Short mmCIF file of C-alpha atoms in Angstrom, two decimals:
data_model
loop_
_atom_site.label_atom_id
_atom_site.label_comp_id
_atom_site.label_asym_id
_atom_site.label_seq_id
_atom_site.Cartn_x
_atom_site.Cartn_y
_atom_site.Cartn_z
CA MET A 1 16.71 -61.68 15.02
CA THR A 2 17.60 -64.77 13.48
CA ALA A 3 20.36 -64.28 11.56
CA ASN A 4 19.70 -66.13 8.08
CA THR A 5 22.29 -65.78 4.96
CA SER A 6 19.25 -65.98 2.42
CA THR A 7 16.77 -63.29 2.19
CA SER A 8 13.83 -65.65 1.16
CA THR A 9 14.40 -66.80 5.01
CA VAL A 10 14.40 -63.95 6.60
CA ASP A 11 11.59 -62.32 9.08
CA TRP A 12 11.51 -58.94 7.53
CA GLN A 13 8.30 -58.04 9.50
CA THR A 14 10.26 -58.60 12.35
CA TRP A 15 13.40 -56.54 11.44
CA GLN A 16 10.32 -53.65 10.44
CA GLU A 17 8.69 -53.63 13.82
CA SER A 18 11.90 -53.60 16.09
CA TRP A 19 12.75 -50.49 13.40
CA ASP A 20 9.17 -48.82 14.62
CA ARG A 21 10.01 -49.99 18.34
CA GLN A 22 13.60 -47.96 18.15
CA GLN A 23 11.57 -45.20 16.60
CA GLU A 24 8.84 -45.02 19.67
CA TRP A 25 11.91 -44.67 22.26
CA TYR A 26 12.44 -41.50 20.50
CA MET A 27 8.46 -40.59 19.98
CA PRO A 28 5.99 -42.29 22.31
CA ASP A 29 3.20 -40.52 20.14
CA ARG A 30 4.63 -42.07 16.62
CA GLU A 31 1.27 -43.84 15.94
CA GLU A 32 -0.66 -41.06 16.31
CA ARG A 33 0.50 -38.32 13.86
CA LEU A 34 0.97 -41.02 11.24
CA ARG A 35 -3.19 -41.67 12.17
CA VAL A 36 -3.80 -37.92 11.81
CA MET A 37 -1.42 -38.08 8.74
CA LEU A 38 -3.71 -41.04 7.19
CA ASP A 39 -6.99 -39.28 8.19
CA MET A 40 -6.36 -35.92 6.34
CA VAL A 41 -5.23 -38.67 3.13
CA GLU A 42 -8.67 -39.89 3.45
CA ALA A 43 -9.80 -36.71 4.09
CA VAL A 44 -8.14 -34.59 1.03
CA VAL A 45 -8.06 -37.37 -1.93
CA GLY A 46 -9.87 -40.15 -0.80
CA THR A 47 -9.22 -44.31 -0.10
CA SER A 48 -7.13 -45.24 -2.87
CA PRO A 49 -4.82 -42.51 -3.22
CA ARG A 50 -1.64 -43.04 -5.31
CA VAL A 51 1.23 -42.01 -2.73
CA LEU A 52 4.74 -41.22 -2.35
CA ASP A 53 6.56 -42.05 -0.06
CA LEU A 54 9.16 -40.23 0.58
CA ALA A 55 12.51 -41.21 2.71
CA CYS A 56 10.55 -44.29 3.19
CA GLY A 57 12.89 -45.85 5.28
CA THR A 58 11.64 -49.29 6.08
CA GLY A 59 8.19 -48.90 4.83
CA THR A 60 6.37 -47.33 8.03
CA ILE A 61 3.70 -45.10 6.23
CA THR A 62 3.39 -47.93 3.24
CA ALA A 63 2.50 -50.40 5.80
CA ARG A 64 0.01 -48.58 7.59
CA LEU A 65 -1.11 -46.84 4.32
CA LEU A 66 -2.40 -50.50 2.85
CA ALA A 67 -3.65 -51.98 5.88
CA ARG A 68 -5.65 -48.20 5.94
CA PHE A 69 -6.71 -48.35 2.79
CA PRO A 70 -6.49 -51.78 0.62
CA ASP A 71 -7.12 -50.24 -2.82
CA ALA A 72 -4.02 -47.52 -2.78
CA THR A 73 -0.54 -47.59 -4.21
CA SER A 74 2.83 -46.72 -3.08
CA THR A 75 6.32 -46.21 -4.22
CA GLY A 76 8.77 -45.73 -1.70
CA VAL A 77 12.09 -43.43 -1.91
CA ASP A 78 15.07 -43.67 0.19
CA LEU A 79 19.39 -43.68 -0.14
CA ASP A 80 19.63 -45.61 2.42
CA PRO A 81 20.77 -49.62 1.46
CA ALA A 82 20.12 -50.93 5.07
CA LEU A 83 16.47 -49.82 5.13
CA LEU A 84 15.34 -50.38 1.63
CA THR A 85 16.57 -53.86 2.04
CA ILE A 86 14.00 -54.41 5.04
CA ALA A 87 11.58 -52.55 3.26
CA GLU A 88 11.91 -54.32 0.03
CA GLY A 89 11.75 -57.63 1.81
CA ALA A 90 8.98 -56.94 4.17
CA PHE A 91 6.61 -55.96 0.44
CA ALA A 92 7.92 -58.61 -1.78
CA GLY A 93 5.44 -59.65 -3.93
CA ASP A 94 2.79 -56.57 -3.30
CA GLY A 95 2.21 -55.15 -6.82
CA ARG A 96 0.95 -52.31 -4.97
CA VAL A 97 4.72 -51.39 -3.48
CA SER A 98 7.44 -50.08 -5.67
CA PHE A 99 10.61 -49.12 -4.38
CA VAL A 100 13.31 -46.45 -5.87
CA THR A 101 16.80 -45.74 -4.58
CA ALA A 102 17.57 -42.13 -4.82
CA ASP A 103 19.31 -39.51 -3.04
CA LEU A 104 16.31 -36.39 -2.23
CA LYS A 105 20.07 -33.89 -2.56
CA ASP A 106 20.24 -34.84 -6.15
CA PRO A 107 18.40 -32.21 -8.40
CA ASP A 108 17.23 -35.46 -10.91
CA TRP A 109 15.93 -37.79 -8.17
CA PRO A 110 12.33 -37.28 -9.39
CA ALA A 111 13.35 -38.86 -13.00
CA GLY A 112 13.77 -42.34 -11.48
CA LEU A 113 9.89 -42.28 -10.19
CA PRO A 114 7.41 -44.86 -11.82
CA HIS A 115 4.88 -41.85 -12.04
CA ASP A 116 4.57 -38.14 -13.19
CA SER A 117 2.25 -37.00 -10.16
CA TYR A 118 0.77 -38.08 -7.17
CA ASP A 119 -2.38 -37.60 -5.37
CA ALA A 120 -0.12 -37.43 -1.89
CA VAL A 121 3.40 -37.36 -0.92
CA LEU A 122 4.52 -38.08 2.58
CA THR A 123 7.48 -38.63 4.92
CA ALA A 124 8.08 -38.75 9.20
CA THR A 125 11.10 -38.13 10.77
CA ALA A 126 13.39 -37.75 7.88
CA LEU A 127 13.91 -34.15 6.54
CA HIS A 128 15.49 -33.07 9.05
CA TRP A 129 18.49 -34.23 7.72
CA LEU A 130 18.60 -31.72 5.30
CA HIS A 131 19.74 -27.97 5.88
CA SER A 132 17.44 -25.22 4.84
CA GLU A 133 18.50 -24.48 1.36
CA PRO A 134 18.66 -28.40 0.05
CA LEU A 135 14.60 -28.62 2.14
CA ALA A 136 13.57 -25.66 0.35
CA ASP A 137 14.62 -27.01 -3.16
CA LEU A 138 13.50 -30.52 -2.20
CA TYR A 139 9.70 -28.70 -1.40
CA GLY A 140 9.89 -26.80 -4.80
CA GLN A 141 10.26 -30.66 -6.65
CA VAL A 142 7.10 -31.81 -4.40
CA ALA A 143 5.65 -29.24 -5.51
CA ARG A 144 5.85 -30.40 -8.85
CA LEU A 145 4.94 -33.61 -8.08
CA VAL A 146 2.01 -33.33 -5.76
CA ARG A 147 -1.39 -33.17 -8.30
CA PRO A 148 -3.71 -30.29 -8.58
CA GLY A 149 -6.03 -30.58 -5.39
CA GLY A 150 -3.05 -33.26 -3.73
CA VAL A 151 -1.54 -33.06 -0.45
CA PHE A 152 2.31 -33.47 1.03
CA MET A 153 2.62 -34.07 4.43
CA ASN A 154 5.96 -34.08 6.46
CA ALA A 155 5.92 -35.28 10.16
CA ASP A 156 9.18 -34.13 11.93
CA HIS A 157 10.70 -31.75 14.30
CA MET A 158 10.52 -28.66 13.95
CA ILE A 159 11.84 -26.10 16.49
CA ASP A 160 10.47 -22.62 17.28
CA GLU A 161 13.52 -20.71 18.13
CA THR A 162 11.07 -18.43 19.80
CA THR A 163 10.22 -20.28 22.93
CA PRO A 164 13.73 -21.55 24.27
CA ARG A 165 12.24 -21.52 28.34
CA ILE A 166 9.49 -24.33 26.61
CA ASN A 167 12.33 -25.80 24.52
CA ALA A 168 14.44 -26.89 27.38
CA ALA A 169 11.84 -28.26 29.60
CA GLU A 170 10.00 -30.28 27.01
CA ARG A 171 13.24 -31.53 26.27
CA ALA A 172 14.31 -32.26 29.60
CA LEU A 173 11.13 -34.26 30.10
CA ARG A 174 11.51 -36.53 26.91
CA HIS A 175 14.86 -37.06 28.25
CA ALA A 176 13.71 -38.48 31.29
CA ARG A 177 11.77 -40.63 29.92
CA MET A 178 13.64 -42.07 27.17
CA ASP A 179 16.64 -42.79 30.13
CA ARG A 180 13.77 -44.59 32.04
CA ALA A 181 12.87 -46.70 28.87
CA LYS A 182 16.46 -47.12 28.05
CA ARG A 183 16.88 -48.89 31.34
CA ASP A 184 14.01 -50.86 30.64
CA GLY A 185 15.46 -52.61 27.73
CA VAL A 186 14.52 -50.60 24.96
CA LEU A 187 17.18 -50.39 21.96
CA ASP A 188 18.46 -47.04 21.00
CA TRP A 189 19.64 -45.68 17.57
CA ALA A 190 23.03 -47.13 17.97
CA GLU A 191 21.96 -50.34 19.13
CA TRP A 192 19.52 -51.24 16.67
CA TRP A 193 22.16 -50.30 14.09
CA LYS A 194 24.51 -52.24 15.74
CA SER A 195 22.42 -56.02 15.45
CA ALA A 196 21.81 -54.76 12.04
CA ALA A 197 25.59 -54.99 11.40
CA ALA A 198 25.94 -58.06 12.62
CA ASP A 199 22.82 -59.66 10.65
CA PRO A 200 24.78 -61.94 7.64
CA VAL A 201 22.10 -60.60 5.22
CA LEU A 202 22.06 -56.57 6.58
CA ALA A 203 25.62 -56.18 7.12
CA GLU A 204 26.73 -55.23 4.24
CA PRO A 205 24.19 -52.78 3.56
CA THR A 206 24.75 -51.54 6.40
CA ALA A 207 28.44 -50.59 5.95
CA ARG A 208 27.10 -49.17 2.78
CA ARG A 209 24.90 -46.93 4.80
CA PHE A 210 27.06 -45.68 7.15
CA GLU A 211 29.74 -45.05 4.14
CA ILE A 212 27.16 -42.36 2.62
CA TYR A 213 25.64 -41.12 5.90
CA GLY A 214 28.12 -41.60 8.61
CA GLU A 215 26.81 -41.81 12.02
CA HIS A 216 24.28 -38.71 11.80
CA ALA A 217 23.29 -35.94 10.17
CA ASP A 218 21.05 -32.98 12.08
CA GLY A 219 20.20 -30.76 9.43
CA ASP A 220 18.50 -27.17 10.79
CA MET A 221 15.16 -28.80 11.61
CA PRO A 222 13.46 -25.28 10.69
CA SER A 223 9.81 -24.22 12.57
CA ALA A 224 6.76 -25.29 11.42
CA ALA A 225 5.84 -21.35 10.55
CA TRP A 226 9.06 -21.63 7.96
CA GLN A 227 8.22 -24.68 6.82
CA ALA A 228 4.72 -23.99 6.08
CA ARG A 229 5.78 -20.24 4.34
CA VAL A 230 8.23 -21.96 2.19
CA LEU A 231 5.57 -24.88 0.33
CA ARG A 232 3.26 -21.47 0.17
CA GLU A 233 6.09 -19.98 -1.98
CA LYS A 234 6.95 -23.19 -3.72
CA GLY A 235 3.51 -24.08 -5.03
CA PHE A 236 1.12 -24.82 -2.68
CA ALA A 237 -2.07 -22.95 -2.19
CA GLU A 238 -2.33 -23.53 1.41
CA ALA A 239 0.03 -25.20 4.37
CA ARG A 240 -0.66 -25.17 8.27
CA PRO A 241 0.10 -27.86 11.28
CA VAL A 242 -2.82 -30.36 11.76
CA TRP A 243 -1.49 -32.11 14.63
CA CYS A 244 1.65 -31.39 17.22
CA SER A 245 3.28 -32.61 19.70
CA PRO A 246 5.65 -30.51 22.38
CA SER A 247 8.44 -31.29 20.22
CA ASP A 248 7.16 -32.19 16.71
CA THR A 249 4.78 -31.08 14.02
CA LEU A 250 2.60 -32.72 11.03
CA LEU A 251 2.24 -30.17 8.71
CA LEU A 252 -0.22 -30.46 5.47
CA ALA A 253 -0.18 -28.28 2.26
CA LEU A 254 -2.82 -28.75 0.14
CA LYS A 255 -1.70 -28.18 -3.94
#
């Protein structure tokens, strides 16, 4: 990274790409799940959707959405000041994109959105930070934001506790591969944040980020079956996985 004291000269795309590479260390099939997510956006709501990028981070979903569907629009929502700084810098001047700072555990967070409804609400590798009860509450809010015929998709860790031996075998292989990649120089979560804290522009929002979240805060990571059931209870007509890996699931809910 090039350290700069002016946001206008920061290479935000490089920061965005470095976040993607760090995330891919944990999820080597990350791009595949996002491709399937956009396939299903096209299948259900077409190629010019109004999208809510929920817990948007640096804007990974939005970047891929607009590259594939130039007529789409996106509202990114997050609370992380450092990741939002990168996202806002990366999409500066793009009238198709707006960002809202909001805490998804605040029952009034939808009040800050520019639209009352969306064709698609999309999120990836973010909601596992929530425990089951606030996640269920969030799903109720999401159901009210998705228009009739619209779609919600969540790509995340979803653990099936009924298969402990399968889970253990998958985890052991995944971590062995991660260890090999780490020896080859891949940045992990802690190292990426250390580099952000050392950058003059990102140092202050990174400090605020750790005041909000601490080091990490994993939630319950309930199974895909639990999540599909709760989404139907909260107002979606249909819900099921449309993609999965040994550890992660892309769950689609249709309003």
